[in-house]
């Protein structure tokens, strides 16, 4: 119940295309769902986050779609650019005494010019 | 403002040794968390500290310990190193109480290699 399942493991998209990464969870106690971007040799950087009372959140080219009933959420990267090539992690936080994040296994995105 | 800083950047140890990793949070942040990221996997939660007190512990053996200092910096200690401890150790800071969903800001990590 503590897992966050992420797919696909890797993704190749042409420049200008749409990148879509999906995550699923089981624990309904999760109350915060961030997406992180990580470049090689760097720590994860927050891209965008959503709470379960919202079905969609958009920030620039990045959109989170959230389906509470299906316990699924996804990241859409519009107009993908070569500079977006990185590993993307979804995560979930369980409400409670700690701000512990449970991460998915990551998606390696390659945007081809 | 400076982000989360971690030291050292890289570290090579042998099995059985111990290691201390250090983290300085963003100025004004009182909560520090530690994560272990094995190559090819997502980060795994190890500890969270807030106001010098442990507020959360992940599923790691007692060889892992941590503490937070009055200036909110933190140390992660690992004793009796095993080959499987080789990983990127990430520190994250957030502004406020653990109950909040404040954004966690990650440092660049310390790459630990155990030979």
PDB file of N, CA and C in Angstrom, chain A residues 8-77:
ATOM      1  N   UNK A   8       6.067   4.828 -18.247  1.00  0.00           N
ATOM      2  CA  UNK A   8       6.982   3.736 -18.588  1.00  0.00           C
ATOM      3  C   UNK A   8       8.332   3.923 -17.900  1.00  0.00           C
ATOM      4  N   UNK A   9       9.178   2.942 -18.011  1.00  0.00           N
ATOM      5  CA  UNK A   9      10.513   3.027 -17.437  1.00  0.00           C
ATOM      6  C   UNK A   9      11.373   3.989 -18.251  1.00  0.00           C
ATOM      7  N   UNK A  10      11.162   4.015 -19.565  1.00  0.00           N
ATOM      8  CA  UNK A  10      11.883   4.942 -20.421  1.00  0.00           C
ATOM      9  C   UNK A  10      10.960   5.393 -21.544  1.00  0.00           C
ATOM     10  N   UNK A  11      11.298   6.549 -22.105  1.00  0.00           N
ATOM     11  CA  UNK A  11      10.417   7.172 -23.082  1.00  0.00           C
ATOM     12  C   UNK A  11      11.252   7.988 -24.052  1.00  0.00           C
ATOM     13  N   UNK A  12      11.005   7.813 -25.336  1.00  0.00           N
ATOM     14  CA  UNK A  12      11.674   8.610 -26.361  1.00  0.00           C
ATOM     15  C   UNK A  12      10.605   9.400 -27.104  1.00  0.00           C
ATOM     16  N   UNK A  13      10.803  10.717 -27.159  1.00  0.00           N
ATOM     17  CA  UNK A  13       9.835  11.614 -27.779  1.00  0.00           C
ATOM     18  C   UNK A  13      10.578  12.544 -28.735  1.00  0.00           C
ATOM     19  N   UNK A  14       9.932  12.866 -29.834  1.00  0.00           N
ATOM     20  CA  UNK A  14      10.515  13.827 -30.759  1.00  0.00           C
ATOM     21  C   UNK A  14      10.303  15.246 -30.242  1.00  0.00           C
ATOM     22  N   UNK A  15      11.243  16.101 -30.584  1.00  0.00           N
ATOM     23  CA  UNK A  15      11.121  17.517 -30.208  1.00  0.00           C
ATOM     24  C   UNK A  15       9.775  18.059 -30.671  1.00  0.00           C
ATOM     25  N   UNK A  16       9.105  18.764 -29.740  1.00  0.00           N
ATOM     26  CA  UNK A  16       7.791  19.317 -30.044  1.00  0.00           C
ATOM     27  C   UNK A  16       6.636  18.403 -29.695  1.00  0.00           C
ATOM     28  N   UNK A  17       6.942  17.164 -29.387  1.00  0.00           N
ATOM     29  CA  UNK A  17       5.897  16.199 -29.058  1.00  0.00           C
ATOM     30  C   UNK A  17       5.445  16.290 -27.606  1.00  0.00           C
ATOM     31  N   UNK A  18       4.518  15.430 -27.247  1.00  0.00           N
ATOM     32  CA  UNK A  18       3.989  15.391 -25.886  1.00  0.00           C
ATOM     33  C   UNK A  18       4.553  14.166 -25.161  1.00  0.00           C
ATOM     34  N   UNK A  19       5.118  14.396 -23.999  1.00  0.00           N
ATOM     35  CA  UNK A  19       5.616  13.300 -23.157  1.00  0.00           C
ATOM     36  C   UNK A  19       4.585  13.042 -22.070  1.00  0.00           C
ATOM     37  N   UNK A  20       4.250  11.781 -21.884  1.00  0.00           N
ATOM     38  CA  UNK A  20       3.257  11.418 -20.872  1.00  0.00           C
ATOM     39  C   UNK A  20       3.825  10.322 -19.981  1.00  0.00           C
ATOM     40  N   UNK A  21       3.817  10.585 -18.689  1.00  0.00           N
ATOM     41  CA  UNK A  21       4.316   9.629 -17.697  1.00  0.00           C
ATOM     42  C   UNK A  21       3.185   9.377 -16.694  1.00  0.00           C
ATOM     43  N   UNK A  22       2.994   8.119 -16.356  1.00  0.00           N
ATOM     44  CA  UNK A  22       1.863   7.740 -15.524  1.00  0.00           C
ATOM     45  C   UNK A  22       2.300   7.152 -14.186  1.00  0.00           C
ATOM     46  N   UNK A  23       1.491   7.413 -13.167  1.00  0.00           N
ATOM     47  CA  UNK A  23       1.740   6.827 -11.847  1.00  0.00           C
ATOM     48  C   UNK A  23       0.429   6.370 -11.231  1.00  0.00           C
ATOM     49  N   UNK A  24       0.529   5.327 -10.413  1.00  0.00           N
ATOM     50  CA  UNK A  24      -0.643   4.788  -9.731  1.00  0.00           C
ATOM     51  C   UNK A  24      -0.292   4.509  -8.280  1.00  0.00           C
ATOM     52  N   UNK A  25      -1.269   4.625  -7.409  1.00  0.00           N
ATOM     53  CA  UNK A  25      -1.033   4.389  -5.990  1.00  0.00           C
ATOM     54  C   UNK A  25      -2.212   3.628  -5.410  1.00  0.00           C
ATOM     55  N   UNK A  26      -2.011   3.070  -4.222  1.00  0.00           N
ATOM     56  CA  UNK A  26      -3.059   2.307  -3.561  1.00  0.00           C
ATOM     57  C   UNK A  26      -3.568   2.991  -2.291  1.00  0.00           C
ATOM     58  N   UNK A  27      -2.663   3.678  -1.609  1.00  0.00           N
ATOM     59  CA  UNK A  27      -2.997   4.212  -0.291  1.00  0.00           C
ATOM     60  C   UNK A  27      -3.816   5.488  -0.405  1.00  0.00           C
ATOM     61  N   UNK A  28      -5.057   5.451  -0.002  1.00  0.00           N
ATOM     62  CA  UNK A  28      -5.925   6.620  -0.094  1.00  0.00           C
ATOM     63  C   UNK A  28      -5.569   7.693   0.929  1.00  0.00           C
ATOM     64  N   UNK A  29      -4.625   7.395   1.820  1.00  0.00           N
ATOM     65  CA  UNK A  29      -4.184   8.391   2.800  1.00  0.00           C
ATOM     66  C   UNK A  29      -3.183   9.374   2.205  1.00  0.00           C
ATOM     67  N   UNK A  30      -2.703   9.106   1.002  1.00  0.00           N
ATOM     68  CA  UNK A  30      -1.788  10.053   0.351  1.00  0.00           C
ATOM     69  C   UNK A  30      -2.528  11.356   0.087  1.00  0.00           C
ATOM     70  N   UNK A  31      -1.869  12.483   0.391  1.00  0.00           N
ATOM     71  CA  UNK A  31      -2.566  13.757   0.268  1.00  0.00           C
ATOM     72  C   UNK A  31      -1.801  14.802  -0.525  1.00  0.00           C
ATOM     73  N   UNK A  32      -0.715  14.412  -1.147  1.00  0.00           N
ATOM     74  CA  UNK A  32       0.120  15.389  -1.869  1.00  0.00           C
ATOM     75  C   UNK A  32       0.940  14.608  -2.875  1.00  0.00           C
ATOM     76  N   UNK A  33       0.941  15.075  -4.134  1.00  0.00           N
ATOM     77  CA  UNK A  33       1.557  14.307  -5.213  1.00  0.00           C
ATOM     78  C   UNK A  33       2.458  15.227  -6.035  1.00  0.00           C
ATOM     79  N   UNK A  34       3.760  15.232  -5.751  1.00  0.00           N
ATOM     80  CA  UNK A  34       4.690  16.054  -6.530  1.00  0.00           C
ATOM     81  C   UNK A  34       5.379  15.245  -7.632  1.00  0.00           C
ATOM     82  N   UNK A  35       5.860  15.974  -8.621  1.00  0.00           N
ATOM     83  CA  UNK A  35       6.715  15.404  -9.664  1.00  0.00           C
ATOM     84  C   UNK A  35       8.074  16.080  -9.570  1.00  0.00           C
ATOM     85  N   UNK A  36       9.118  15.261  -9.649  1.00  0.00           N
ATOM     86  CA  UNK A  36      10.476  15.778  -9.597  1.00  0.00           C
ATOM     87  C   UNK A  36      11.213  15.443 -10.894  1.00  0.00           C
ATOM     88  N   UNK A  37      12.120  16.335 -11.262  1.00  0.00           N
ATOM     89  CA  UNK A  37      12.985  16.158 -12.426  1.00  0.00           C
ATOM     90  C   UNK A  37      14.414  16.025 -11.922  1.00  0.00           C
ATOM     91  N   UNK A  38      15.124  15.047 -12.439  1.00  0.00           N
ATOM     92  CA  UNK A  38      16.498  14.852 -11.992  1.00  0.00           C
ATOM     93  C   UNK A  38      17.433  14.687 -13.180  1.00  0.00           C
ATOM     94  N   UNK A  39      18.452  15.529 -13.227  1.00  0.00           N
ATOM     95  CA  UNK A  39      19.502  15.414 -14.231  1.00  0.00           C
ATOM     96  C   UNK A  39      20.653  14.609 -13.629  1.00  0.00           C
ATOM     97  N   UNK A  40      21.451  13.976 -14.490  1.00  0.00           N
ATOM     98  CA  UNK A  40      22.559  13.155 -13.980  1.00  0.00           C
ATOM     99  C   UNK A  40      23.475  13.953 -13.064  1.00  0.00           C
ATOM    100  N   UNK A  41      23.797  13.370 -11.921  1.00  0.00           N
ATOM    101  CA  UNK A  41      24.701  14.007 -10.981  1.00  0.00           C
ATOM    102  C   UNK A  41      24.072  15.112 -10.143  1.00  0.00           C
ATOM    103  N   UNK A  42      22.773  15.288 -10.266  1.00  0.00           N
ATOM    104  CA  UNK A  42      22.082  16.347  -9.525  1.00  0.00           C
ATOM    105  C   UNK A  42      21.008  15.746  -8.636  1.00  0.00           C
ATOM    106  N   UNK A  43      20.567  16.537  -7.652  1.00  0.00           N
ATOM    107  CA  UNK A  43      19.449  16.109  -6.837  1.00  0.00           C
ATOM    108  C   UNK A  43      18.131  16.382  -7.552  1.00  0.00           C
ATOM    109  N   UNK A  44      17.054  15.715  -7.140  1.00  0.00           N
ATOM    110  CA  UNK A  44      15.744  15.961  -7.750  1.00  0.00           C
ATOM    111  C   UNK A  44      15.288  17.400  -7.517  1.00  0.00           C
ATOM    112  N   UNK A  45      14.653  17.969  -8.514  1.00  0.00           N
ATOM    113  CA  UNK A  45      14.109  19.325  -8.408  1.00  0.00           C
ATOM    114  C   UNK A  45      12.608  19.265  -8.651  1.00  0.00           C
ATOM    115  N   UNK A  46      11.849  19.929  -7.783  1.00  0.00           N
ATOM    116  CA  UNK A  46      10.398  19.914  -7.910  1.00  0.00           C
ATOM    117  C   UNK A  46       9.954  20.612  -9.192  1.00  0.00           C
ATOM    118  N   UNK A  47       9.097  19.915  -9.954  1.00  0.00           N
ATOM    119  CA  UNK A  47       8.520  20.483 -11.169  1.00  0.00           C
ATOM    120  C   UNK A  47       7.147  21.084 -10.900  1.00  0.00           C
ATOM    121  N   UNK A  48       6.293  20.274 -10.355  1.00  0.00           N
ATOM    122  CA  UNK A  48       4.897  20.635 -10.173  1.00  0.00           C
ATOM    123  C   UNK A  48       4.286  19.643  -9.195  1.00  0.00           C
ATOM    124  N   UNK A  49       3.271  20.086  -8.459  1.00  0.00           N
ATOM    125  CA  UNK A  49       2.653  19.208  -7.466  1.00  0.00           C
ATOM    126  C   UNK A  49       1.148  19.461  -7.434  1.00  0.00           C
ATOM    127  N   UNK A  50       0.415  18.464  -6.951  1.00  0.00           N
ATOM    128  CA  UNK A  50      -1.043  18.573  -6.909  1.00  0.00           C
ATOM    129  C   UNK A  50      -1.576  17.917  -5.649  1.00  0.00           C
ATOM    130  N   UNK A  51      -2.715  18.392  -5.183  1.00  0.00           N
ATOM    131  CA  UNK A  51      -3.417  17.763  -4.072  1.00  0.00           C
ATOM    132  C   UNK A  51      -4.654  17.058  -4.613  1.00  0.00           C
ATOM    133  N   UNK A  52      -5.176  16.050  -3.927  1.00  0.00           N
ATOM    134  CA  UNK A  52      -6.240  15.213  -4.500  1.00  0.00           C
ATOM    135  C   UNK A  52      -7.587  15.891  -4.676  1.00  0.00           C
ATOM    136  N   UNK A  53      -7.741  17.119  -4.195  1.00  0.00           N
ATOM    137  CA  UNK A  53      -9.020  17.801  -4.398  1.00  0.00           C
ATOM    138  C   UNK A  53      -9.058  18.563  -5.720  1.00  0.00           C
ATOM    139  N   UNK A  54      -7.975  18.435  -6.500  1.00  0.00           N
ATOM    140  CA  UNK A  54      -7.871  19.118  -7.793  1.00  0.00           C
ATOM    141  C   UNK A  54      -7.656  18.066  -8.875  1.00  0.00           C
ATOM    142  N   UNK A  55      -8.308  18.196 -10.018  1.00  0.00           N
ATOM    143  CA  UNK A  55      -8.181  17.183 -11.065  1.00  0.00           C
ATOM    144  C   UNK A  55      -7.087  17.509 -12.075  1.00  0.00           C
ATOM    145  N   UNK A  56      -6.697  18.763 -12.144  1.00  0.00           N
ATOM    146  CA  UNK A  56      -5.662  19.139 -13.095  1.00  0.00           C
ATOM    147  C   UNK A  56      -4.954  20.395 -12.619  1.00  0.00           C
ATOM    148  N   UNK A  57      -3.643  20.420 -12.864  1.00  0.00           N
ATOM    149  CA  UNK A  57      -2.858  21.611 -12.550  1.00  0.00           C
ATOM    150  C   UNK A  57      -1.856  21.816 -13.668  1.00  0.00           C
ATOM    151  N   UNK A  58      -1.766  23.058 -14.141  1.00  0.00           N
ATOM    152  CA  UNK A  58      -0.881  23.360 -15.260  1.00  0.00           C
ATOM    153  C   UNK A  58       0.087  24.457 -14.856  1.00  0.00           C
ATOM    154  N   UNK A  59       1.361  24.248 -15.181  1.00  0.00           N
ATOM    155  CA  UNK A  59       2.377  25.271 -14.969  1.00  0.00           C
ATOM    156  C   UNK A  59       3.280  25.267 -16.197  1.00  0.00           C
ATOM    157  N   UNK A  60       3.079  26.283 -17.049  1.00  0.00           N
ATOM    158  CA  UNK A  60       3.852  26.352 -18.271  1.00  0.00           C
ATOM    159  C   UNK A  60       3.569  25.163 -19.174  1.00  0.00           C
ATOM    160  N   UNK A  61       4.618  24.445 -19.559  1.00  0.00           N
ATOM    161  CA  UNK A  61       4.438  23.288 -20.437  1.00  0.00           C
ATOM    162  C   UNK A  61       4.112  22.005 -19.669  1.00  0.00           C
ATOM    163  N   UNK A  62       4.081  22.078 -18.349  1.00  0.00           N
ATOM    164  CA  UNK A  62       3.876  20.901 -17.514  1.00  0.00           C
ATOM    165  C   UNK A  62       2.469  20.879 -16.935  1.00  0.00           C
ATOM    166  N   UNK A  63       1.804  19.732 -17.075  1.00  0.00           N
ATOM    167  CA  UNK A  63       0.450  19.563 -16.553  1.00  0.00           C
ATOM    168  C   UNK A  63       0.367  18.251 -15.785  1.00  0.00           C
ATOM    169  N   UNK A  64      -0.249  18.310 -14.604  1.00  0.00           N
ATOM    170  CA  UNK A  64      -0.587  17.078 -13.879  1.00  0.00           C
ATOM    171  C   UNK A  64      -2.071  16.838 -14.055  1.00  0.00           C
ATOM    172  N   UNK A  65      -2.418  15.615 -14.437  1.00  0.00           N
ATOM    173  CA  UNK A  65      -3.807  15.182 -14.435  1.00  0.00           C
ATOM    174  C   UNK A  65      -3.986  14.185 -13.305  1.00  0.00           C
ATOM    175  N   UNK A  66      -5.044  14.372 -12.501  1.00  0.00           N
ATOM    176  CA  UNK A  66      -5.229  13.545 -11.308  1.00  0.00           C
ATOM    177  C   UNK A  66      -6.610  12.903 -11.339  1.00  0.00           C
ATOM    178  N   UNK A  67      -6.653  11.583 -11.214  1.00  0.00           N
ATOM    179  CA  UNK A  67      -7.907  10.838 -11.188  1.00  0.00           C
ATOM    180  C   UNK A  67      -8.017  10.142  -9.838  1.00  0.00           C
ATOM    181  N   UNK A  68      -8.751  10.777  -8.922  1.00  0.00           N
ATOM    182  CA  UNK A  68      -8.815  10.275  -7.551  1.00  0.00           C
ATOM    183  C   UNK A  68      -9.502   8.905  -7.479  1.00  0.00           C
ATOM    184  N   UNK A  69     -10.558   8.716  -8.255  1.00  0.00           N
ATOM    185  CA  UNK A  69     -11.299   7.450  -8.185  1.00  0.00           C
ATOM    186  C   UNK A  69     -10.459   6.283  -8.697  1.00  0.00           C
ATOM    187  N   UNK A  70      -9.653   6.553  -9.708  1.00  0.00           N
ATOM    188  CA  UNK A  70      -8.792   5.506 -10.259  1.00  0.00           C
ATOM    189  C   UNK A  70      -7.463   5.409  -9.521  1.00  0.00           C
ATOM    190  N   UNK A  71      -7.190   6.365  -8.643  1.00  0.00           N
ATOM    191  CA  UNK A  71      -5.915   6.427  -7.913  1.00  0.00           C
ATOM    192  C   UNK A  71      -4.748   6.451  -8.885  1.00  0.00           C
ATOM    193  N   UNK A  72      -4.861   7.356  -9.854  1.00  0.00           N
ATOM    194  CA  UNK A  72      -3.820   7.509 -10.863  1.00  0.00           C
ATOM    195  C   UNK A  72      -3.557   8.993 -11.095  1.00  0.00           C
ATOM    196  N   UNK A  73      -2.328   9.302 -11.430  1.00  0.00           N
ATOM    197  CA  UNK A  73      -2.007  10.664 -11.832  1.00  0.00           C
ATOM    198  C   UNK A  73      -0.907  10.611 -12.877  1.00  0.00           C
ATOM    199  N   UNK A  74      -0.863  11.645 -13.706  1.00  0.00           N
ATOM    200  CA  UNK A  74       0.082  11.629 -14.812  1.00  0.00           C
ATOM    201  C   UNK A  74       0.673  13.008 -15.032  1.00  0.00           C
ATOM    202  N   UNK A  75       1.856  12.998 -15.617  1.00  0.00           N
ATOM    203  CA  UNK A  75       2.554  14.217 -15.998  1.00  0.00           C
ATOM    204  C   UNK A  75       2.557  14.309 -17.509  1.00  0.00           C
ATOM    205  N   UNK A  76       2.139  15.454 -18.014  1.00  0.00           N
ATOM    206  CA  UNK A  76       2.185  15.732 -19.446  1.00  0.00           C
ATOM    207  C   UNK A  76       3.173  16.867 -19.672  1.00  0.00           C
ATOM    208  N   UNK A  77       4.119  16.651 -20.570  1.00  0.00           N
ATOM    209  CA  UNK A  77       5.059  17.697 -20.960  1.00  0.00           C
ATOM    210  C   UNK A  77       4.742  18.056 -22.398  1.00  0.00           C
TER     211      UNK A  77
END
